[in-house]
């Protein structure tokens, strides 16, 4: 969505709509809420230094970790196993 003006040879960058800006802000706030304090500080430090690749790696680690936790139903491997041992029925 880059527009080039032929007369001036100037590249005009797309302007984000207020809805897009709000969505980005909400996504960043959600991501920051998932981060530990150490991850948050590292992420912000990398952004401040201009290391967007490093910040993206931290964000990816956090989202993968959150996705893994969400897919876990909270049960250990043994909680859903019932062999009747220690049952009151016997």
PDB file of C-alpha atoms in Angstrom, residues 34 61-72:
ATOM      1  CA  UNK A  34       1.501 -12.238  29.728  1.00  0.00           C
ATOM      2  CA  UNK A  61       8.390 -16.870  23.117  1.00  0.00           C
ATOM      3  CA  UNK A  62       5.674 -15.389  25.305  1.00  0.00           C
ATOM      4  CA  UNK A  63       2.868 -16.137  22.846  1.00  0.00           C
ATOM      5  CA  UNK A  64       4.072 -19.718  22.308  1.00  0.00           C
ATOM      6  CA  UNK A  65       4.315 -20.231  26.059  1.00  0.00           C
ATOM      7  CA  UNK A  66       0.831 -18.792  26.577  1.00  0.00           C
ATOM      8  CA  UNK A  67      -0.568 -21.004  23.815  1.00  0.00           C
ATOM      9  CA  UNK A  68       1.003 -24.076  25.398  1.00  0.00           C
ATOM     10  CA  UNK A  69      -0.493 -23.201  28.774  1.00  0.00           C
ATOM     11  CA  UNK A  70      -3.899 -22.622  27.220  1.00  0.00           C
ATOM     12  CA  UNK A  71      -3.848 -26.031  25.535  1.00  0.00           C
ATOM     13  CA  UNK A  72      -3.023 -27.710  28.852  1.00  0.00           C
TER      14      UNK A  72
END
